[in-house]
């Protein structure tokens, strides 16, 4: 619907507003809006799997803040982390790394930098799948890798194969890039990325709403 650059700007504005929210009820509302968007994009199952991995981090972060400050601050910290990361989950659900990288090149970002960024985003799900396969294979051999102190001594059996496969993928990518003449000038793009009036309207409206929220926050 929008240009990838518009998605990025909207995500940054929403994330900035989330960072400055200090009311748990407002954070829950912001998180609820993101859940609605996730439902509309049909990413419920992917978000659920991602949330299972994020929840321990959020609980740890909130518990540490609770221990350092108080319960209200701990709850706020956990909700802020969940809402902020959910913002960028929605962003990546709506924007493919290829589109984002190509659109940033249109903004005069060096192609090598844009390619590294988009390739890194593409490697995340690949590495995640490989990590899951390695864990399943090692568990089938009787090696315990579930989170816990007893499993720490077995982590080299997981990290070693994962690092080897990551280096193999990087080497194969480098060879493919060299064969395709990476870095040569005169590159053309399949899609023509242009900021249309609806993109500028969405950015202006989001910036106005974000500014209003921040002004209300500091005026209260």
PDB file of C-alpha atoms in Angstrom:
ATOM      1  CA  UNK A   1       0.000   0.000   0.000  1.00  0.00           C
ATOM      2  CA  UNK A   2       2.777   2.429   0.955  1.00  0.00           C
ATOM      3  CA  UNK A   3       6.355   2.874  -0.136  1.00  0.00           C
ATOM      4  CA  UNK A   4       8.865   0.940   2.036  1.00  0.00           C
ATOM      5  CA  UNK A   5      10.378   4.243   3.151  1.00  0.00           C
ATOM      6  CA  UNK A   6       6.971   5.297   4.433  1.00  0.00           C
ATOM      7  CA  UNK A   7       6.709   2.090   6.447  1.00  0.00           C
ATOM      8  CA  UNK A   8      10.117   2.810   7.968  1.00  0.00           C
ATOM      9  CA  UNK A   9       9.249   6.398   8.914  1.00  0.00           C
ATOM     10  CA  UNK A  10       5.895   5.340  10.402  1.00  0.00           C
ATOM     11  CA  UNK A  11       7.582   2.615  12.447  1.00  0.00           C
ATOM     12  CA  UNK A  12      10.190   5.062  13.749  1.00  0.00           C
ATOM     13  CA  UNK A  13       7.534   7.616  14.721  1.00  0.00           C
ATOM     14  CA  UNK A  14       5.414   4.977  16.460  1.00  0.00           C
ATOM     15  CA  UNK A  15       8.475   3.600  18.235  1.00  0.00           C
ATOM     16  CA  UNK A  16       9.483   7.084  19.403  1.00  0.00           C
ATOM     17  CA  UNK A  17       6.033   7.668  20.876  1.00  0.00           C
ATOM     18  CA  UNK A  18       6.148   4.283  22.630  1.00  0.00           C
ATOM     19  CA  UNK A  19       9.507   5.119  24.207  1.00  0.00           C
ATOM     20  CA  UNK A  20       8.097   8.275  25.815  1.00  0.00           C
ATOM     21  CA  UNK A  21       4.822   6.750  27.067  1.00  0.00           C
ATOM     22  CA  UNK A  22       4.808   6.407  30.846  1.00  0.00           C
ATOM     23  CA  UNK A  23       1.268   5.139  31.368  1.00  0.00           C
ATOM     24  CA  UNK A  24       0.774   1.322  31.368  1.00  0.00           C
ATOM     25  CA  UNK A  25      -2.808   1.727  30.121  1.00  0.00           C
ATOM     26  CA  UNK A  26      -1.632   3.725  27.095  1.00  0.00           C
ATOM     27  CA  UNK A  27       1.093   1.174  26.417  1.00  0.00           C
ATOM     28  CA  UNK A  28      -1.483  -1.604  26.465  1.00  0.00           C
ATOM     29  CA  UNK A  29      -3.584   0.396  24.010  1.00  0.00           C
ATOM     30  CA  UNK A  30      -0.584   0.897  21.719  1.00  0.00           C
ATOM     31  CA  UNK A  31       0.207  -2.807  21.917  1.00  0.00           C
ATOM     32  CA  UNK A  32      -3.439  -3.653  21.218  1.00  0.00           C
ATOM     33  CA  UNK A  33      -3.377  -1.525  18.069  1.00  0.00           C
ATOM     34  CA  UNK A  34      -0.330  -3.458  16.883  1.00  0.00           C
ATOM     35  CA  UNK A  35      -2.093  -6.754  17.591  1.00  0.00           C
ATOM     36  CA  UNK A  36      -4.969  -5.598  15.384  1.00  0.00           C
ATOM     37  CA  UNK A  37      -2.535  -4.804  12.568  1.00  0.00           C
ATOM     38  CA  UNK A  38      -0.868  -8.187  13.016  1.00  0.00           C
ATOM     39  CA  UNK A  39      -4.258  -9.856  12.750  1.00  0.00           C
ATOM     40  CA  UNK A  40      -5.055  -7.917   9.579  1.00  0.00           C
ATOM     41  CA  UNK A  41      -1.773  -9.008   7.993  1.00  0.00           C
ATOM     42  CA  UNK A  42      -2.367 -12.658   8.893  1.00  0.00           C
ATOM     43  CA  UNK A  43       0.857 -12.962  10.908  1.00  0.00           C
ATOM     44  CA  UNK A  44      -0.735 -14.299  14.111  1.00  0.00           C
ATOM     45  CA  UNK A  45       1.115 -17.608  14.153  1.00  0.00           C
ATOM     46  CA  UNK A  46       4.491 -16.048  13.336  1.00  0.00           C
ATOM     47  CA  UNK A  47       3.914 -13.403  16.002  1.00  0.00           C
ATOM     48  CA  UNK A  48       2.968 -16.051  18.534  1.00  0.00           C
ATOM     49  CA  UNK A  49       6.221 -17.945  17.947  1.00  0.00           C
ATOM     50  CA  UNK A  50       8.185 -14.730  18.096  1.00  0.00           C
ATOM     51  CA  UNK A  51       6.397 -13.707  21.304  1.00  0.00           C
ATOM     52  CA  UNK A  52       7.343 -16.969  23.004  1.00  0.00           C
ATOM     53  CA  UNK A  53      11.002 -16.099  22.454  1.00  0.00           C
ATOM     54  CA  UNK A  54      10.584 -12.472  23.527  1.00  0.00           C
ATOM     55  CA  UNK A  55       8.561 -12.997  26.702  1.00  0.00           C
ATOM     56  CA  UNK A  56      11.475 -14.357  28.800  1.00  0.00           C
ATOM     57  CA  UNK A  57      13.555 -11.321  27.830  1.00  0.00           C
ATOM     58  CA  UNK A  58      10.708  -8.940  28.686  1.00  0.00           C
ATOM     59  CA  UNK A  59      10.109 -10.658  32.033  1.00  0.00           C
ATOM     60  CA  UNK A  60      13.805 -10.526  32.866  1.00  0.00           C
ATOM     61  CA  UNK A  61      14.040  -6.855  31.891  1.00  0.00           C
ATOM     62  CA  UNK A  62      10.879  -6.011  33.839  1.00  0.00           C
ATOM     63  CA  UNK A  63      11.987  -8.034  36.858  1.00  0.00           C
ATOM     64  CA  UNK A  64      15.390  -6.359  36.900  1.00  0.00           C
ATOM     65  CA  UNK A  65      13.752  -2.931  36.747  1.00  0.00           C
ATOM     66  CA  UNK A  66      11.314  -3.954  39.500  1.00  0.00           C
ATOM     67  CA  UNK A  67      14.233  -5.021  41.692  1.00  0.00           C
ATOM     68  CA  UNK A  68      16.099  -1.772  40.946  1.00  0.00           C
ATOM     69  CA  UNK A  69      13.178   0.679  41.172  1.00  0.00           C
ATOM     70  CA  UNK A  70       9.665  -0.560  41.934  1.00  0.00           C
ATOM     71  CA  UNK A  71       6.854  -2.729  40.565  1.00  0.00           C
ATOM     72  CA  UNK A  72       5.270   0.032  38.467  1.00  0.00           C
ATOM     73  CA  UNK A  73       8.572   0.771  36.743  1.00  0.00           C
ATOM     74  CA  UNK A  74       9.140  -2.943  36.112  1.00  0.00           C
ATOM     75  CA  UNK A  75       5.713  -3.359  34.530  1.00  0.00           C
ATOM     76  CA  UNK A  76       6.274  -0.268  32.396  1.00  0.00           C
ATOM     77  CA  UNK A  77       9.678  -1.518  31.239  1.00  0.00           C
ATOM     78  CA  UNK A  78       8.326  -4.935  30.219  1.00  0.00           C
ATOM     79  CA  UNK A  79       5.371  -3.432  28.349  1.00  0.00           C
ATOM     80  CA  UNK A  80       7.615  -0.883  26.613  1.00  0.00           C
ATOM     81  CA  UNK A  81       9.919  -3.621  25.364  1.00  0.00           C
ATOM     82  CA  UNK A  82       7.030  -5.741  24.102  1.00  0.00           C
ATOM     83  CA  UNK A  83       5.340  -2.804  22.365  1.00  0.00           C
ATOM     84  CA  UNK A  84       8.515  -1.413  20.833  1.00  0.00           C
ATOM     85  CA  UNK A  85       9.654  -4.740  19.417  1.00  0.00           C
ATOM     86  CA  UNK A  86       6.123  -5.498  18.203  1.00  0.00           C
ATOM     87  CA  UNK A  87       6.238  -2.221  16.278  1.00  0.00           C
ATOM     88  CA  UNK A  88       9.174  -3.431  14.233  1.00  0.00           C
ATOM     89  CA  UNK A  89       7.646  -6.893  13.888  1.00  0.00           C
ATOM     90  CA  UNK A  90       4.746  -5.209  12.078  1.00  0.00           C
ATOM     91  CA  UNK A  91       7.205  -3.188  10.016  1.00  0.00           C
ATOM     92  CA  UNK A  92       9.088  -6.272   8.812  1.00  0.00           C
ATOM     93  CA  UNK A  93       5.797  -8.115   8.239  1.00  0.00           C
ATOM     94  CA  UNK A  94       4.745  -5.363   5.827  1.00  0.00           C
ATOM     95  CA  UNK A  95       8.132  -4.675   4.224  1.00  0.00           C
ATOM     96  CA  UNK A  96      10.413  -7.234   2.618  1.00  0.00           C
ATOM     97  CA  UNK A  97      14.177  -6.706   3.033  1.00  0.00           C
ATOM     98  CA  UNK A  98      14.598  -6.480  -0.745  1.00  0.00           C
ATOM     99  CA  UNK A  99      12.058  -3.663  -1.042  1.00  0.00           C
ATOM    100  CA  UNK A 100      13.548  -1.792   1.899  1.00  0.00           C
ATOM    101  CA  UNK A 101      17.088  -2.065   0.564  1.00  0.00           C
ATOM    102  CA  UNK A 102      16.118  -0.951  -2.947  1.00  0.00           C
ATOM    103  CA  UNK A 103      14.086   1.964  -1.602  1.00  0.00           C
ATOM    104  CA  UNK A 104      16.992   3.128   0.563  1.00  0.00           C
ATOM    105  CA  UNK A 105      19.274   3.040  -2.479  1.00  0.00           C
ATOM    106  CA  UNK A 106      16.803   5.428  -4.102  1.00  0.00           C
ATOM    107  CA  UNK A 107      17.460   7.713  -1.112  1.00  0.00           C
ATOM    108  CA  UNK A 108      21.153   7.825  -2.147  1.00  0.00           C
ATOM    109  CA  UNK A 109      22.256   5.284   0.460  1.00  0.00           C
ATOM    110  CA  UNK A 110      25.316   3.425  -0.909  1.00  0.00           C
ATOM    111  CA  UNK A 111      24.231   0.184  -2.525  1.00  0.00           C
ATOM    112  CA  UNK A 112      26.795  -1.855  -0.589  1.00  0.00           C
ATOM    113  CA  UNK A 113      25.384  -0.594   2.732  1.00  0.00           C
ATOM    114  CA  UNK A 114      21.778  -1.241   1.685  1.00  0.00           C
ATOM    115  CA  UNK A 115      22.686  -4.724   0.459  1.00  0.00           C
ATOM    116  CA  UNK A 116      24.436  -5.652   3.701  1.00  0.00           C
ATOM    117  CA  UNK A 117      21.422  -4.484   5.680  1.00  0.00           C
ATOM    118  CA  UNK A 118      18.862  -6.341   3.552  1.00  0.00           C
ATOM    119  CA  UNK A 119      21.016  -9.487   3.413  1.00  0.00           C
ATOM    120  CA  UNK A 120      21.362  -9.439   7.196  1.00  0.00           C
ATOM    121  CA  UNK A 121      17.594  -9.287   7.577  1.00  0.00           C
ATOM    122  CA  UNK A 122      17.193 -12.174   5.147  1.00  0.00           C
ATOM    123  CA  UNK A 123      19.707 -14.290   7.033  1.00  0.00           C
ATOM    124  CA  UNK A 124      17.846 -14.039  10.344  1.00  0.00           C
ATOM    125  CA  UNK A 125      15.047 -16.539   9.489  1.00  0.00           C
ATOM    126  CA  UNK A 126      17.556 -18.802   7.710  1.00  0.00           C
ATOM    127  CA  UNK A 127      19.841 -18.934  10.752  1.00  0.00           C
ATOM    128  CA  UNK A 128      16.806 -19.468  12.980  1.00  0.00           C
ATOM    129  CA  UNK A 129      15.740 -22.504  10.952  1.00  0.00           C
ATOM    130  CA  UNK A 130      19.263 -23.910  10.975  1.00  0.00           C
ATOM    131  CA  UNK A 131      19.492 -23.415  14.733  1.00  0.00           C
ATOM    132  CA  UNK A 132      16.203 -25.272  15.199  1.00  0.00           C
ATOM    133  CA  UNK A 133      17.391 -28.150  13.004  1.00  0.00           C
ATOM    134  CA  UNK A 134      20.696 -28.400  14.902  1.00  0.00           C
ATOM    135  CA  UNK A 135      18.909 -28.465  18.249  1.00  0.00           C
ATOM    136  CA  UNK A 136      16.563 -31.207  17.039  1.00  0.00           C
ATOM    137  CA  UNK A 137      19.470 -33.233  15.695  1.00  0.00           C
ATOM    138  CA  UNK A 138      21.471 -32.921  18.904  1.00  0.00           C
ATOM    139  CA  UNK A 139      18.489 -33.798  21.060  1.00  0.00           C
ATOM    140  CA  UNK A 140      17.950 -36.888  18.926  1.00  0.00           C
ATOM    141  CA  UNK A 141      21.519 -37.860  19.896  1.00  0.00           C
ATOM    142  CA  UNK A 142      20.689 -37.465  23.577  1.00  0.00           C
ATOM    143  CA  UNK A 143      22.341 -34.063  24.071  1.00  0.00           C
ATOM    144  CA  UNK A 144      20.241 -31.841  26.322  1.00  0.00           C
ATOM    145  CA  UNK A 145      19.973 -28.256  25.023  1.00  0.00           C
ATOM    146  CA  UNK A 146      16.957 -26.887  26.846  1.00  0.00           C
ATOM    147  CA  UNK A 147      17.567 -23.578  28.656  1.00  0.00           C
ATOM    148  CA  UNK A 148      19.089 -24.139  32.083  1.00  0.00           C
ATOM    149  CA  UNK A 149      22.340 -24.360  33.978  1.00  0.00           C
ATOM    150  CA  UNK A 150      22.784 -28.066  33.279  1.00  0.00           C
ATOM    151  CA  UNK A 151      22.649 -27.492  29.532  1.00  0.00           C
ATOM    152  CA  UNK A 152      25.433 -24.885  29.489  1.00  0.00           C
ATOM    153  CA  UNK A 153      28.151 -27.520  29.108  1.00  0.00           C
ATOM    154  CA  UNK A 154      26.363 -28.852  25.984  1.00  0.00           C
ATOM    155  CA  UNK A 155      26.062 -25.484  24.233  1.00  0.00           C
ATOM    156  CA  UNK A 156      29.313 -25.970  22.232  1.00  0.00           C
ATOM    157  CA  UNK A 157      27.557 -28.892  20.515  1.00  0.00           C
ATOM    158  CA  UNK A 158      24.982 -26.346  19.343  1.00  0.00           C
ATOM    159  CA  UNK A 159      27.108 -23.266  18.689  1.00  0.00           C
ATOM    160  CA  UNK A 160      29.880 -25.099  16.832  1.00  0.00           C
ATOM    161  CA  UNK A 161      27.739 -26.495  13.986  1.00  0.00           C
ATOM    162  CA  UNK A 162      25.751 -23.254  13.833  1.00  0.00           C
ATOM    163  CA  UNK A 163      28.881 -21.131  13.361  1.00  0.00           C
ATOM    164  CA  UNK A 164      30.266 -23.534  10.745  1.00  0.00           C
ATOM    165  CA  UNK A 165      27.038 -23.399   8.728  1.00  0.00           C
ATOM    166  CA  UNK A 166      26.905 -19.604   9.062  1.00  0.00           C
ATOM    167  CA  UNK A 167      30.439 -19.283   7.665  1.00  0.00           C
ATOM    168  CA  UNK A 168      29.583 -21.666   4.830  1.00  0.00           C
ATOM    169  CA  UNK A 169      26.547 -19.566   3.933  1.00  0.00           C
ATOM    170  CA  UNK A 170      28.631 -16.374   4.026  1.00  0.00           C
ATOM    171  CA  UNK A 171      31.250 -17.915   1.743  1.00  0.00           C
ATOM    172  CA  UNK A 172      28.602 -19.111  -0.724  1.00  0.00           C
ATOM    173  CA  UNK A 173      27.018 -15.661  -0.723  1.00  0.00           C
ATOM    174  CA  UNK A 174      30.368 -13.973  -1.370  1.00  0.00           C
ATOM    175  CA  UNK A 175      31.050 -16.265  -4.331  1.00  0.00           C
ATOM    176  CA  UNK A 176      27.574 -15.643  -5.753  1.00  0.00           C
ATOM    177  CA  UNK A 177      28.023 -11.874  -5.395  1.00  0.00           C
ATOM    178  CA  UNK A 178      31.374 -12.008  -7.155  1.00  0.00           C
ATOM    179  CA  UNK A 179      29.920 -14.064 -10.028  1.00  0.00           C
ATOM    180  CA  UNK A 180      27.138 -11.505 -10.474  1.00  0.00           C
ATOM    181  CA  UNK A 181      29.516  -8.545 -10.595  1.00  0.00           C
ATOM    182  CA  UNK A 182      28.658  -7.036  -7.226  1.00  0.00           C
ATOM    183  CA  UNK A 183      29.644  -3.379  -7.010  1.00  0.00           C
ATOM    184  CA  UNK A 184      29.501  -2.595 -10.721  1.00  0.00           C
ATOM    185  CA  UNK A 185      27.757   0.603 -11.709  1.00  0.00           C
ATOM    186  CA  UNK A 186      24.627   1.057 -13.802  1.00  0.00           C
ATOM    187  CA  UNK A 187      22.405  -1.112 -11.644  1.00  0.00           C
ATOM    188  CA  UNK A 188      18.696  -1.098 -12.514  1.00  0.00           C
ATOM    189  CA  UNK A 189      15.755  -2.032 -10.303  1.00  0.00           C
ATOM    190  CA  UNK A 190      12.768  -4.190 -11.087  1.00  0.00           C
ATOM    191  CA  UNK A 191      10.358  -1.888  -9.244  1.00  0.00           C
ATOM    192  CA  UNK A 192      10.195   1.883  -9.413  1.00  0.00           C
ATOM    193  CA  UNK A 193       9.975   3.274  -5.873  1.00  0.00           C
ATOM    194  CA  UNK A 194       8.341   6.662  -5.665  1.00  0.00           C
ATOM    195  CA  UNK A 195       6.898   8.635  -2.794  1.00  0.00           C
ATOM    196  CA  UNK A 196       3.307   9.305  -3.769  1.00  0.00           C
ATOM    197  CA  UNK A 197       0.864  11.795  -2.204  1.00  0.00           C
ATOM    198  CA  UNK A 198      -0.601   9.081   0.042  1.00  0.00           C
ATOM    199  CA  UNK A 199       2.881   8.371   1.388  1.00  0.00           C
ATOM    200  CA  UNK A 200       3.526  12.000   2.243  1.00  0.00           C
ATOM    201  CA  UNK A 201       0.029  12.308   3.736  1.00  0.00           C
ATOM    202  CA  UNK A 202       0.588   9.278   5.971  1.00  0.00           C
ATOM    203  CA  UNK A 203       3.955  10.645   7.144  1.00  0.00           C
ATOM    204  CA  UNK A 204       2.551  14.118   7.874  1.00  0.00           C
ATOM    205  CA  UNK A 205      -0.435  12.703   9.775  1.00  0.00           C
ATOM    206  CA  UNK A 206       1.754  10.320  11.772  1.00  0.00           C
ATOM    207  CA  UNK A 207       4.241  13.080  12.584  1.00  0.00           C
ATOM    208  CA  UNK A 208       1.407  15.398  13.695  1.00  0.00           C
ATOM    209  CA  UNK A 209      -0.158  12.730  15.919  1.00  0.00           C
ATOM    210  CA  UNK A 210       3.221  11.764  17.356  1.00  0.00           C
ATOM    211  CA  UNK A 211       4.079  15.390  18.116  1.00  0.00           C
ATOM    212  CA  UNK A 212       0.679  15.900  19.739  1.00  0.00           C
ATOM    213  CA  UNK A 213       1.197  12.842  21.956  1.00  0.00           C
ATOM    214  CA  UNK A 214       4.628  14.062  23.051  1.00  0.00           C
ATOM    215  CA  UNK A 215       3.332  17.585  23.743  1.00  0.00           C
ATOM    216  CA  UNK A 216       0.491  16.184  25.846  1.00  0.00           C
ATOM    217  CA  UNK A 217       2.971  13.987  27.661  1.00  0.00           C
ATOM    218  CA  UNK A 218       5.220  16.870  28.688  1.00  0.00           C
ATOM    219  CA  UNK A 219       2.368  19.353  29.201  1.00  0.00           C
ATOM    220  CA  UNK A 220       0.618  17.037  31.683  1.00  0.00           C
TER     221      UNK A 220
END
